[in-house]
Tab-separated table of C-alpha atoms in Angstrom:
chain	number	residue	atom	x	y	z
Y	961	UNK	CA	0.000	0.000	0.000
Y	962	UNK	CA	2.930	2.334	0.638
Y	963	UNK	CA	4.115	2.693	-2.945
Y	964	UNK	CA	0.678	3.378	-4.229
Y	965	UNK	CA	-0.014	6.031	-1.612
Y	966	UNK	CA	3.255	7.959	-2.036
Y	967	UNK	CA	2.297	9.964	-5.082
Y	968	UNK	CA	-0.964	11.032	-3.542
Y	969	UNK	CA	0.749	12.118	-0.372
Y	970	UNK	CA	3.470	14.004	-2.321
Y	971	UNK	CA	0.878	15.920	-4.330
Y	972	UNK	CA	-0.912	16.903	-1.185
Y	973	UNK	CA	2.355	18.142	0.314
Y	974	UNK	CA	3.044	20.362	-2.681
Y	975	UNK	CA	-0.421	21.799	-2.859
Y	976	UNK	CA	-1.695	21.742	0.683
Y	977	UNK	CA	1.273	21.421	3.078
Y	978	UNK	CA	-0.658	22.438	6.146
Y	979	UNK	CA	-3.389	24.755	7.185
Y	980	UNK	CA	-0.994	27.319	8.590
Y	981	UNK	CA	0.794	27.875	5.258
Y	982	UNK	CA	-2.311	27.704	3.019
Y	983	UNK	CA	-2.668	31.473	2.605
Y	984	UNK	CA	1.044	32.062	1.938
Y	985	UNK	CA	1.232	29.253	-0.605
Y	986	UNK	CA	-1.869	30.450	-2.362
Y	987	UNK	CA	-0.293	33.904	-2.751
Y	988	UNK	CA	2.910	32.370	-4.115
Y	989	UNK	CA	0.910	30.234	-6.593
Y	990	UNK	CA	-0.881	33.232	-7.994
Y	991	UNK	CA	2.394	35.109	-8.557
Y	992	UNK	CA	3.967	32.106	-10.253
Y	993	UNK	CA	0.979	31.689	-12.505
Y	994	UNK	CA	1.227	35.281	-13.752
Y	995	UNK	CA	4.954	34.902	-14.369
Y	996	UNK	CA	4.367	31.694	-16.347
Y	997	UNK	CA	1.715	33.308	-18.483
Y	998	UNK	CA	3.949	36.273	-19.318
Y	999	UNK	CA	6.848	33.985	-20.180
Y	1000	UNK	CA	4.628	31.790	-22.328
Y	1001	UNK	CA	3.348	34.859	-24.189
Y	1002	UNK	CA	6.892	36.056	-24.889
Y	1003	UNK	CA	7.963	32.630	-26.089
Y	1004	UNK	CA	4.913	32.366	-28.362
Y	1005	UNK	CA	5.617	35.776	-29.898
Y	1006	UNK	CA	9.271	34.902	-30.476
Y	1007	UNK	CA	8.365	31.586	-32.067
Y	1008	UNK	CA	5.865	33.340	-34.347
Y	1009	UNK	CA	8.468	35.853	-35.524
Y	1010	UNK	CA	10.976	33.058	-35.974
Y	1011	UNK	CA	8.590	31.154	-38.256
Y	1012	UNK	CA	7.951	34.305	-40.294
Y	1013	UNK	CA	11.671	34.940	-40.698
Y	1014	UNK	CA	12.298	31.353	-41.702
Y	1015	UNK	CA	9.577	31.619	-44.382
Y	1016	UNK	CA	10.555	35.066	-45.690
Y	1017	UNK	CA	14.088	35.177	-44.403
Y	1018	UNK	CA	15.567	35.952	-47.820
Y	1019	UNK	CA	14.106	39.467	-47.694
Y	1020	UNK	CA	12.203	41.507	-50.307
Y	1021	UNK	CA	14.516	40.651	-53.207
Y	1022	UNK	CA	14.085	36.906	-52.725
Y	1023	UNK	CA	10.370	37.437	-52.301
Y	1024	UNK	CA	10.292	39.083	-55.743
Y	1025	UNK	CA	12.220	36.167	-57.177
Y	1026	UNK	CA	9.715	33.701	-55.763
Y	1027	UNK	CA	6.822	35.688	-57.173
Y	1028	UNK	CA	8.565	35.996	-60.538
Y	1029	UNK	CA	9.133	32.267	-60.691
Y	1030	UNK	CA	5.490	31.624	-59.884
Y	1031	UNK	CA	4.439	34.140	-62.572
Y	1032	UNK	CA	6.702	32.549	-65.142
Y	1033	UNK	CA	5.330	29.158	-64.365
Y	1034	UNK	CA	1.781	30.450	-64.801
Y	1035	UNK	CA	2.731	32.194	-68.036
Y	1036	UNK	CA	4.422	29.090	-69.378
Y	1037	UNK	CA	1.374	27.036	-68.527
Y	1038	UNK	CA	-0.813	29.535	-70.364
Y	1039	UNK	CA	1.468	29.501	-73.387
Y	1040	UNK	CA	1.498	25.736	-73.438
Y	1041	UNK	CA	-2.277	25.718	-73.261
Y	1042	UNK	CA	-2.478	28.173	-76.152
Y	1043	UNK	CA	-0.022	26.117	-78.167
Y	1044	UNK	CA	-2.163	23.057	-77.610
Y	1045	UNK	CA	-5.222	24.955	-78.839
Y	1046	UNK	CA	-3.450	26.617	-81.778
Y	1047	UNK	CA	-2.164	24.240	-84.464
Y	1048	UNK	CA	1.100	24.658	-86.287
Y	1049	UNK	CA	0.877	27.101	-89.187
Y	1050	UNK	CA	0.935	25.594	-92.667
Y	1051	UNK	CA	2.936	28.556	-93.950
Y	1052	UNK	CA	3.580	32.259	-93.458
Y	1053	UNK	CA	1.949	34.519	-96.035
Y	1054	UNK	CA	3.562	37.886	-96.793
Y	1055	UNK	CA	1.197	40.859	-96.949
Y	1056	UNK	CA	2.878	43.763	-98.738
Y	1057	UNK	CA	1.977	47.415	-99.297
Y	1058	UNK	CA	3.849	50.204	-101.043
Y	1059	UNK	CA	4.668	53.734	-99.939
Y	1060	UNK	CA	5.628	55.910	-102.898
Y	1061	UNK	CA	5.502	59.360	-101.310
Y	1062	UNK	CA	4.999	61.114	-97.981
Y	1063	UNK	CA	2.415	63.300	-99.680
Y	1064	UNK	CA	0.769	66.470	-98.513
Y	1065	UNK	CA	-2.708	67.913	-98.430
Y	1066	UNK	CA	-1.598	70.693	-100.788
Y	1067	UNK	CA	-0.999	68.462	-103.825
Y	1068	UNK	CA	-3.304	65.559	-103.052
Y	1069	UNK	CA	-4.948	65.683	-106.491
Y	1070	UNK	CA	-1.681	65.837	-108.430
Y	1071	UNK	CA	-0.641	62.256	-109.197
Y	1072	UNK	CA	2.759	63.270	-110.542
Y	1073	UNK	CA	3.658	65.417	-107.539
Y	1074	UNK	CA	2.241	63.393	-104.720
Y	1075	UNK	CA	2.842	59.788	-105.673
Y	1076	UNK	CA	-0.726	58.567	-105.740
Y	1077	UNK	CA	-2.869	56.817	-103.153
Y	1078	UNK	CA	-0.169	56.608	-100.507
Y	1079	UNK	CA	0.273	60.388	-100.699
Y	1080	UNK	CA	-2.562	60.845	-98.215
Y	1081	UNK	CA	-0.857	62.298	-95.121
Y	1082	UNK	CA	-3.053	60.007	-92.990
Y	1083	UNK	CA	-1.892	56.808	-94.737
Y	1084	UNK	CA	-0.738	55.406	-91.392
Y	1085	UNK	CA	-4.388	55.105	-90.308
Y	1086	UNK	CA	-5.039	52.730	-93.184
Y	1087	UNK	CA	-1.787	50.842	-92.578
Y	1088	UNK	CA	-2.629	50.274	-88.904
Y	1089	UNK	CA	-6.181	49.039	-89.408
Y	1090	UNK	CA	-5.213	46.908	-92.404
Y	1091	UNK	CA	-2.497	45.235	-90.310
Y	1092	UNK	CA	-4.967	44.491	-87.519
Y	1093	UNK	CA	-7.506	43.067	-89.953
Y	1094	UNK	CA	-4.804	40.724	-91.285
Y	1095	UNK	CA	-3.983	39.691	-87.730
Y	1096	UNK	CA	-7.631	38.952	-86.922
Y	1097	UNK	CA	-7.906	36.686	-89.992
Y	1098	UNK	CA	-4.723	34.739	-89.245
Y	1099	UNK	CA	-3.713	31.754	-87.141
Y	1100	UNK	CA	-2.673	34.151	-84.382
Y	1101	UNK	CA	-6.382	34.665	-83.815
Y	1102	UNK	CA	-7.168	30.998	-84.421
Y	1103	UNK	CA	-9.975	30.739	-81.869
Y	1104	UNK	CA	-12.013	33.236	-83.874
Y	1105	UNK	CA	-10.565	33.013	-87.389
Y	1106	UNK	CA	-9.961	29.275	-87.786
Y	1107	UNK	CA	-7.120	30.153	-90.176
Y	1108	UNK	CA	-4.066	27.895	-90.486
Y	1109	UNK	CA	-1.773	30.572	-91.942
Y	1110	UNK	CA	0.549	33.017	-90.242
Y	1111	UNK	CA	1.450	36.386	-91.729
Y	1112	UNK	CA	4.345	38.776	-92.304
Y	1113	UNK	CA	3.816	42.501	-92.917
Y	1114	UNK	CA	6.092	44.198	-95.459
Y	1115	UNK	CA	6.194	47.710	-96.898
Y	1116	UNK	CA	8.114	48.676	-100.041
Y	1117	UNK	CA	9.249	52.257	-99.484
Y	1118	UNK	CA	10.447	54.449	-102.317
Y	1119	UNK	CA	13.523	56.510	-101.349
Y	1120	UNK	CA	11.378	59.649	-101.701
Y	1121	UNK	CA	9.194	58.362	-98.868
Y	1122	UNK	CA	11.916	57.229	-96.481
Y	1123	UNK	CA	11.393	60.233	-94.192
Y	1124	UNK	CA	7.819	59.235	-93.322
Y	1125	UNK	CA	8.225	55.453	-93.219
Y	1126	UNK	CA	9.250	54.931	-89.581
Y	1127	UNK	CA	5.627	54.588	-88.509
Y	1128	UNK	CA	5.456	51.290	-90.395
Y	1129	UNK	CA	8.044	49.733	-88.109
Y	1130	UNK	CA	5.947	50.754	-85.120
Y	1131	UNK	CA	2.954	49.072	-86.761
Y	1132	UNK	CA	4.842	45.797	-87.230
Y	1133	UNK	CA	5.857	46.070	-90.889
Y	1134	UNK	CA	9.266	45.145	-92.226
Y	1135	UNK	CA	10.537	48.184	-94.123
Y	1136	UNK	CA	12.260	47.547	-97.459
Y	1137	UNK	CA	13.662	50.652	-99.142
Y	1138	UNK	CA	13.169	49.990	-102.848
Y	1139	UNK	CA	13.727	52.208	-105.840
Y	1140	UNK	CA	11.743	51.793	-109.057
Y	1141	UNK	CA	12.999	48.449	-110.457
Y	1142	UNK	CA	14.115	49.998	-113.750
Y	1143	UNK	CA	15.460	53.294	-115.059
Y	1144	UNK	CA	12.903	55.249	-117.050
Y	1145	UNK	CA	15.698	56.501	-119.311
Y	1146	UNK	CA	16.374	52.893	-120.389
Y	1147	UNK	CA	12.871	52.434	-121.862
Y	1148	UNK	CA	13.218	52.154	-125.628
Y	1149	UNK	CA	10.032	54.069	-126.400
Y	1150	UNK	CA	10.363	57.820	-125.933
Y	1151	UNK	CA	6.583	58.111	-125.767
Y	1152	UNK	CA	6.402	55.631	-122.892
Y	1153	UNK	CA	9.330	57.347	-121.162
Y	1154	UNK	CA	7.368	60.567	-121.188
Y	1155	UNK	CA	3.993	59.213	-120.129
Y	1156	UNK	CA	4.782	56.421	-117.663
Y	1157	UNK	CA	5.935	58.957	-115.064
Y	1158	UNK	CA	2.718	60.973	-115.117
Y	1159	UNK	CA	-0.091	58.473	-115.458
Y	1160	UNK	CA	-1.916	56.094	-113.180
Y	1161	UNK	CA	-1.979	56.392	-109.436
Y	1162	UNK	CA	1.701	57.100	-108.917
Y	1163	UNK	CA	3.581	57.039	-112.177
Y	1164	UNK	CA	6.519	54.666	-112.545
Y	1165	UNK	CA	6.706	54.299	-108.756
Y	1166	UNK	CA	3.753	51.912	-108.812
Y	1167	UNK	CA	6.148	49.303	-110.136
Y	1168	UNK	CA	7.388	48.897	-106.568
Y	1169	UNK	CA	4.626	46.293	-106.385
Y	1170	UNK	CA	6.745	44.004	-108.570
Y	1171	UNK	CA	9.025	43.397	-105.587
Y	1172	UNK	CA	6.302	41.033	-104.385
Y	1173	UNK	CA	7.764	38.547	-106.864
Y	1174	UNK	CA	11.151	38.452	-105.131
Y	1175	UNK	CA	10.097	37.802	-101.514
Y	1176	UNK	CA	11.525	34.293	-101.547
Y	1177	UNK	CA	11.161	33.700	-97.814
Y	1178	UNK	CA	7.421	33.311	-98.319
Y	1179	UNK	CA	5.519	30.925	-100.598
Y	1180	UNK	CA	2.775	33.469	-101.353
Y	1181	UNK	CA	2.704	37.271	-101.334
Y	1182	UNK	CA	-0.425	39.425	-101.316
Y	1183	UNK	CA	0.039	43.028	-102.348
Y	1184	UNK	CA	-2.724	45.360	-101.182
Y	1185	UNK	CA	-3.400	49.066	-101.310
Y	1186	UNK	CA	-3.414	50.837	-97.955
Y	1187	UNK	CA	-7.141	51.510	-98.223
Y	1188	UNK	CA	-7.960	47.789	-98.130
Y	1189	UNK	CA	-9.398	45.618	-95.378
Y	1190	UNK	CA	-9.375	41.847	-94.784
Y	1191	UNK	CA	-12.663	40.481	-93.441
Y	1192	UNK	CA	-12.186	36.691	-93.686
Y	1193	UNK	CA	-9.277	34.235	-93.912
Y	1194	UNK	CA	-8.360	33.295	-97.484
Y	1195	UNK	CA	-7.084	29.826	-96.604
Y	1196	UNK	CA	-8.801	28.193	-99.567
Y	1197	UNK	CA	-6.783	30.293	-102.008
Y	1198	UNK	CA	-3.547	29.466	-100.210
Y	1199	UNK	CA	-4.357	25.771	-99.850
Y	1200	UNK	CA	-5.036	25.373	-103.548
Y	1201	UNK	CA	-2.038	27.393	-104.699
Y	1202	UNK	CA	0.361	25.495	-102.429
Y	1203	UNK	CA	-1.185	22.098	-103.106
Y	1204	UNK	CA	-1.142	22.746	-106.822
Y	1205	UNK	CA	2.648	22.877	-106.806
Y	1206	UNK	CA	3.176	20.187	-104.199
Y	1207	UNK	CA	0.488	17.996	-105.787
Y	1208	UNK	CA	-1.384	17.386	-102.595
Y	1209	UNK	CA	1.182	16.972	-99.862
Y	1210	UNK	CA	-0.405	15.583	-96.706
Y	1211	UNK	CA	-1.707	18.307	-94.396
Y	1212	UNK	CA	0.080	16.735	-91.424
Y	1213	UNK	CA	3.364	17.606	-93.117
Y	1214	UNK	CA	2.312	21.249	-93.388
Y	1215	UNK	CA	1.941	21.261	-97.181
Y	1216	UNK	CA	-1.792	21.790	-97.579
Y	1217	UNK	CA	-4.816	19.553	-97.572
Y	1218	UNK	CA	-4.794	15.990	-98.767
Y	1219	UNK	CA	-5.531	15.495	-102.445
Y	1220	UNK	CA	-9.043	14.247	-101.886
Y	1221	UNK	CA	-9.839	17.468	-100.013
Y	1222	UNK	CA	-8.310	19.824	-102.560
Y	1223	UNK	CA	-11.045	19.259	-105.114
Y	1224	UNK	CA	-13.719	20.317	-102.645
Y	1225	UNK	CA	-11.579	23.328	-101.716
Y	1226	UNK	CA	-11.252	24.284	-105.386
Y	1227	UNK	CA	-15.026	24.298	-105.706
Y	1228	UNK	CA	-15.361	26.798	-102.869
Y	1229	UNK	CA	-13.223	29.411	-104.620
Y	1230	UNK	CA	-15.408	32.043	-106.288
Y	1231	UNK	CA	-14.022	32.536	-109.791
Y	1232	UNK	CA	-15.318	35.338	-111.997
Y	1233	UNK	CA	-18.103	34.258	-114.354
Y	1234	UNK	CA	-18.013	30.852	-112.633
Y	1235	UNK	CA	-15.101	29.859	-114.836
Y	1236	UNK	CA	-13.274	26.687	-113.769
Y	1237	UNK	CA	-9.911	26.919	-112.073
Y	1238	UNK	CA	-6.908	26.140	-114.308
Y	1239	UNK	CA	-5.461	22.617	-114.222
Y	1240	UNK	CA	-3.372	21.440	-111.300
Y	1241	UNK	CA	0.089	22.869	-111.008
Y	1242	UNK	CA	-0.492	26.031	-113.015
Y	1243	UNK	CA	-1.875	28.670	-110.596
Y	1244	UNK	CA	0.728	31.352	-109.986
Y	1245	UNK	CA	-1.520	34.342	-109.263
Y	1246	UNK	CA	-4.977	35.490	-108.195
Y	1247	UNK	CA	-6.413	38.911	-109.003
Y	1248	UNK	CA	-9.613	40.804	-109.816
Y	1249	UNK	CA	-10.360	43.108	-112.745
Y	1250	UNK	CA	-11.550	46.708	-112.738
Y	1251	UNK	CA	-14.591	46.683	-115.051
Y	1252	UNK	CA	-15.578	50.065	-113.707
Y	1253	UNK	CA	-12.720	51.610	-115.728
Y	1254	UNK	CA	-13.877	50.415	-119.174
Y	1255	UNK	CA	-16.864	50.636	-121.446
Y	1256	UNK	CA	-19.184	47.622	-121.618
Y	1257	UNK	CA	-17.861	44.789	-123.744
Y	1258	UNK	CA	-14.208	45.862	-123.865
Y	1259	UNK	CA	-11.781	42.985	-124.224
Y	1260	UNK	CA	-8.608	42.665	-122.177
Y	1261	UNK	CA	-9.837	44.497	-119.091
Y	1262	UNK	CA	-7.113	45.631	-116.735
Y	1263	UNK	CA	-6.231	43.974	-113.440
Y	1264	UNK	CA	-7.321	45.933	-110.362
Y	1265	UNK	CA	-3.981	47.149	-109.025
Y	1266	UNK	CA	-4.931	47.194	-105.347
Y	1267	UNK	CA	-5.158	43.411	-104.915
Y	1268	UNK	CA	-2.881	40.771	-106.379
Y	1269	UNK	CA	-1.731	37.444	-104.945
Y	1270	UNK	CA	1.431	35.970	-106.463
Y	1271	UNK	CA	3.916	33.187	-106.069
Y	1272	UNK	CA	7.450	34.651	-105.819
Y	1273	UNK	CA	9.382	33.967	-108.986
Y	1274	UNK	CA	12.605	35.603	-110.148
Y	1275	UNK	CA	11.946	34.737	-113.795
Y	1276	UNK	CA	8.568	36.481	-113.662
Y	1277	UNK	CA	10.134	39.588	-112.103
Y	1278	UNK	CA	12.840	39.707	-114.770
Y	1279	UNK	CA	10.293	39.268	-117.558
Y	1280	UNK	CA	8.208	42.186	-116.303
Y	1281	UNK	CA	11.282	44.425	-116.414
Y	1282	UNK	CA	12.104	43.307	-119.964
Y	1283	UNK	CA	8.554	44.078	-121.065
Y	1284	UNK	CA	8.704	47.598	-119.649
Y	1285	UNK	CA	12.139	48.359	-121.080
Y	1286	UNK	CA	11.116	47.034	-124.488
Y	1287	UNK	CA	8.637	49.892	-124.669
Y	1288	UNK	CA	6.057	47.643	-126.305
Y	1289	UNK	CA	3.201	49.930	-125.316
Y	1290	UNK	CA	1.391	51.452	-128.258
Y	1291	UNK	CA	-0.360	54.765	-127.874
Y	1292	UNK	CA	-4.104	54.134	-127.988
Y	1293	UNK	CA	-3.595	50.367	-127.891
Y	1294	UNK	CA	-1.583	49.435	-124.849
Y	1295	UNK	CA	0.850	46.586	-124.124
Y	1296	UNK	CA	1.199	44.454	-127.228
Y	1297	UNK	CA	-1.227	46.845	-128.894
Y	1298	UNK	CA	-4.205	45.414	-126.965
Y	1299	UNK	CA	-3.879	45.875	-123.203
Y	1300	UNK	CA	-4.593	49.525	-122.545
Y	1301	UNK	CA	-7.130	52.315	-122.850
Y	1302	UNK	CA	-7.928	52.701	-119.152
Y	1303	UNK	CA	-6.594	54.259	-115.968
Y	1304	UNK	CA	-3.281	52.713	-114.925
Y	1305	UNK	CA	-2.763	50.870	-118.207
Y	1306	UNK	CA	0.911	51.854	-118.354
Y	1307	UNK	CA	1.429	50.559	-114.826
Y	1308	UNK	CA	0.346	47.455	-112.897
Y	1309	UNK	CA	-3.259	47.400	-114.139
Y	1310	UNK	CA	-2.203	47.035	-117.746
Y	1311	UNK	CA	1.027	45.086	-117.551
Y	1312	UNK	CA	-0.374	42.378	-115.224
Y	1313	UNK	CA	-3.281	41.820	-117.573
Y	1314	UNK	CA	-0.835	41.529	-120.458
Y	1315	UNK	CA	1.431	39.191	-118.470
Y	1316	UNK	CA	-1.245	36.706	-117.375
Y	1317	UNK	CA	-3.602	36.877	-120.375
Y	1318	UNK	CA	-1.157	37.209	-123.259
Y	1319	UNK	CA	2.220	35.953	-122.105
Y	1320	UNK	CA	1.203	33.246	-119.588
Y	1321	UNK	CA	-2.452	32.344	-120.134
Y	1322	UNK	CA	-3.921	29.971	-117.573
Y	1323	UNK	CA	-1.425	30.802	-114.853
Y	1324	UNK	CA	-3.490	33.592	-113.299
Y	1325	UNK	CA	-7.004	33.292	-111.896
Y	1326	UNK	CA	-9.541	36.108	-112.014
Y	1327	UNK	CA	-11.453	35.919	-108.743
Y	1328	UNK	CA	-15.046	37.010	-108.401
Y	1329	UNK	CA	-14.928	40.690	-107.459
Y	1330	UNK	CA	-18.125	40.293	-105.430
Y	1331	UNK	CA	-16.146	38.356	-102.802
Y	1332	UNK	CA	-12.527	39.513	-103.153
Y	1333	UNK	CA	-11.304	43.108	-103.369
Y	1334	UNK	CA	-14.923	44.268	-103.294
Y	1335	UNK	CA	-15.347	47.933	-104.235
Y	1336	UNK	CA	-19.144	48.421	-104.281
Y	1337	UNK	CA	-19.096	49.356	-107.968
Y	1338	UNK	CA	-22.369	48.963	-109.880
Y	1339	UNK	CA	-22.275	46.163	-112.477
Y	1340	UNK	CA	-23.897	48.234	-115.225
Y	1341	UNK	CA	-23.121	51.462	-116.988
Y	1342	UNK	CA	-25.332	53.669	-114.942
Y	1343	UNK	CA	-27.841	51.791	-112.833
Y	1344	UNK	CA	-29.804	50.254	-115.729
Y	1345	UNK	CA	-27.376	50.257	-118.680
Y	1346	UNK	CA	-25.350	47.450	-120.201
Y	1347	UNK	CA	-23.262	45.121	-118.056
Y	1348	UNK	CA	-19.718	46.438	-117.840
Y	1349	UNK	CA	-18.271	42.941	-118.227
Y	1350	UNK	CA	-19.998	42.599	-121.622
Y	1351	UNK	CA	-22.477	39.916	-120.568
Y	1352	UNK	CA	-26.238	39.957	-120.808
Y	1353	UNK	CA	-26.681	39.313	-117.099
Y	1354	UNK	CA	-24.289	40.530	-114.455
Y	1355	UNK	CA	-24.003	39.979	-110.747
Y	1356	UNK	CA	-24.530	43.037	-108.547
Y	1357	UNK	CA	-21.791	42.859	-105.903
Y	1358	UNK	CA	-23.685	45.289	-103.718
Y	1359	UNK	CA	-26.104	42.447	-102.955
Y	1360	UNK	CA	-23.399	40.131	-101.583
Y	1361	UNK	CA	-23.961	39.447	-97.861
Y	1362	UNK	CA	-21.234	41.061	-95.776
Y	1363	UNK	CA	-20.387	37.796	-94.025
Y	1364	UNK	CA	-19.450	36.213	-97.388
Y	1365	UNK	CA	-16.922	38.904	-98.386
Y	1366	UNK	CA	-13.201	38.217	-97.917
Y	1367	UNK	CA	-11.719	41.655	-98.557
Y	1368	UNK	CA	-12.835	45.148	-99.455
Y	1369	UNK	CA	-11.132	48.064	-101.156
Y	1370	UNK	CA	-12.216	51.622	-100.399
Y	1371	UNK	CA	-12.183	53.162	-103.874
Y	1372	UNK	CA	-15.745	54.232	-104.650
Y	1373	UNK	CA	-16.613	54.135	-100.961
Y	1374	UNK	CA	-13.709	56.511	-100.209
Y	1375	UNK	CA	-11.174	56.164	-97.414
Y	1376	UNK	CA	-12.772	55.601	-94.002
Y	1377	UNK	CA	-10.432	58.041	-92.264
Y	1378	UNK	CA	-11.978	60.800	-94.390
Y	1379	UNK	CA	-15.352	60.237	-92.665
Y	1380	UNK	CA	-17.058	60.348	-96.087
Y	1381	UNK	CA	-20.728	61.375	-96.142
Y	1382	UNK	CA	-21.323	59.901	-99.660
Y	1383	UNK	CA	-24.010	62.434	-100.463
Y	1384	UNK	CA	-23.937	61.833	-104.213
Y	1385	UNK	CA	-23.669	58.027	-104.211
Y	1386	UNK	CA	-26.649	55.918	-105.367
Y	1387	UNK	CA	-28.686	54.607	-102.452
Y	1388	UNK	CA	-27.579	51.021	-103.060
Y	1389	UNK	CA	-23.908	52.001	-103.163
Y	1390	UNK	CA	-24.262	54.184	-100.090
Y	1391	UNK	CA	-25.882	51.323	-98.148
Y	1392	UNK	CA	-23.069	48.838	-98.807
Y	1393	UNK	CA	-20.367	51.487	-98.320
Y	1394	UNK	CA	-21.829	52.293	-94.923
Y	1395	UNK	CA	-21.479	48.606	-94.034
Y	1396	UNK	CA	-17.873	48.550	-95.236
Y	1397	UNK	CA	-17.046	51.692	-93.287
Y	1398	UNK	CA	-18.735	50.190	-90.256
Y	1399	UNK	CA	-16.449	47.162	-90.514
Y	1400	UNK	CA	-13.346	49.328	-90.836
Y	1401	UNK	CA	-14.253	51.292	-87.721
Y	1402	UNK	CA	-15.225	48.109	-85.872
Y	1403	UNK	CA	-11.740	46.724	-86.508
Y	1404	UNK	CA	-10.200	50.075	-85.626
Y	1405	UNK	CA	-12.031	50.013	-82.281
Y	1406	UNK	CA	-10.818	46.470	-81.680
Y	1407	UNK	CA	-7.266	47.681	-82.356
Y	1408	UNK	CA	-7.674	50.497	-79.827
Y	1409	UNK	CA	-8.915	48.040	-77.198
Y	1410	UNK	CA	-6.028	45.683	-77.992
Y	1411	UNK	CA	-3.511	48.482	-77.528
Y	1412	UNK	CA	-5.080	49.471	-74.209
Y	1413	UNK	CA	-4.821	45.872	-73.009
Y	1414	UNK	CA	-1.155	45.697	-74.054
Y	1415	UNK	CA	-0.373	48.826	-72.050
Y	1416	UNK	CA	-1.974	47.309	-68.961
Y	1417	UNK	CA	-0.112	44.003	-69.294
Y	1418	UNK	CA	3.168	45.781	-69.989
Y	1419	UNK	CA	2.919	47.877	-66.858
Y	1420	UNK	CA	2.966	51.155	-68.766
Y	1421	UNK	CA	0.542	54.009	-68.468
Y	1422	UNK	CA	-2.980	53.142	-67.471
Y	1423	UNK	CA	-4.534	51.711	-70.595
Y	1424	UNK	CA	-8.241	51.649	-69.958
Y	1425	UNK	CA	-10.041	51.991	-73.276
Y	1426	UNK	CA	-12.070	55.190	-73.448
Y	1427	UNK	CA	-14.666	55.188	-76.178
Y	1428	UNK	CA	-14.486	58.352	-78.308
Y	1429	UNK	CA	-17.426	60.709	-78.389
Y	1430	UNK	CA	-17.490	61.872	-82.003
Y	1431	UNK	CA	-21.005	62.944	-82.925
Y	1432	UNK	CA	-20.914	62.449	-86.703
Y	1433	UNK	CA	-22.801	59.303	-87.804
Y	1434	UNK	CA	-21.778	57.342	-84.687
Y	1435	UNK	CA	-23.825	54.325	-85.797
Y	1436	UNK	CA	-21.258	53.878	-88.602
Y	1437	UNK	CA	-18.101	55.670	-87.468
Y	1438	UNK	CA	-18.352	54.519	-83.826
Y	1439	UNK	CA	-17.517	57.904	-82.365
Y	1440	UNK	CA	-14.297	58.394	-84.382
Y	1441	UNK	CA	-15.674	61.262	-86.506
Y	1442	UNK	CA	-16.709	64.678	-85.238
Y	1443	UNK	CA	-17.812	65.846	-88.683
Y	1444	UNK	CA	-17.754	64.832	-92.326
Y	1445	UNK	CA	-14.518	64.736	-94.365
Y	1446	UNK	CA	-10.978	64.238	-93.068
Y	1447	UNK	CA	-11.016	67.310	-90.838
Y	1448	UNK	CA	-13.526	65.583	-88.584
Y	1449	UNK	CA	-11.594	62.317	-88.158
Y	1450	UNK	CA	-10.201	61.444	-84.714
Y	1451	UNK	CA	-6.772	59.793	-85.285
Y	1452	UNK	CA	-5.551	56.602	-83.665
Y	1453	UNK	CA	-4.018	57.027	-80.227
């Protein structure tokens, strides 16, 4: 019994030694309790600070490194996810434009002095929105576009325009300083020497477009005027052109669709007058024609110079130069005595028609101008006259649904950044032009929002998009015009 009772007795002796010392011991116990609580609190606080220091002991710099690593991991994961969603591009298509002059408002109507279409001092507005429209219709916007082709932006800059070309680099274009690819003095015809420099949109400088044929880093080059806009991917054109040469390389190898799919793709391409595509292996160019520049029934209509898709080819480039230098342009007749009699005949409009119709028939395809390079031109002379293409019945491109159009060209509709009121245009033309202008300003607004987002992500100035408050036709111009004509346009920020 003794061993079992010892602990109990010892506890009693510590806590209740005797009745005489009860009060003194109770006082001592209370003091000890307070001291223990204070000590425990201090120890707890120290241990808490110690744990914090152990976790963040490397200081603010290390903390930034940890956060940066976490951010990079998240970014990498996002990129990997995007790469999984976005397939590998079949090819990179070059989109080229030309800048022939810096221009000025004083000589805007003088083709010789100002260099033509690109002489508009606000050309950078067109260049910026065109570039964004190309982006939206490429593989870089695959979730919305469904395109399998990447793009490269290029600008051919005449030495006279070098001083105003820097803006193109800011817009993502590769700048190529290019002089006219021949010397006017070397042309054998004195008559052509005299007239080639003062006709068309920009005289002999328009031949800068020929440099599209020597961009050998890209399988296809599209040359566009700055007042153009891409609305839909043109993958079918690219697929067929690339597969034609490769004879149906398997799509998994990046060479186009399989042969059994190419025939169905060919059928989707809208060819003018529903003509069949040339045989396999022979398509080297796509273009449209400008029937609005000729009288009804004229043969050998010129190519519309603001839209041409070509396969780079040194031999073709060299042949063009030989044709020009030969001077084989007859006054009143044109190239070879047949390809002329319209605006731009001595430049790209005439010589391309001569090249693909006379010299290399079957190698160029005339696309339906109601779907590609659409200009809202009426199909008849006047509204009820003869068909300009010489046929009994002609398709009115102004009736083409907007969602079926691949690209537009602001010729008759006038440049969007001029806020054109179109007072004198026929009602049908005005209606479709308003839709085209609405699309241009829709894409411009999307570009503004994209830039604002980039500023936020980049940590620059606050980039919240602020919608403009222009009061002129806001249902079309989306607040970017304060009044009609160029003076009312609100430039890109």
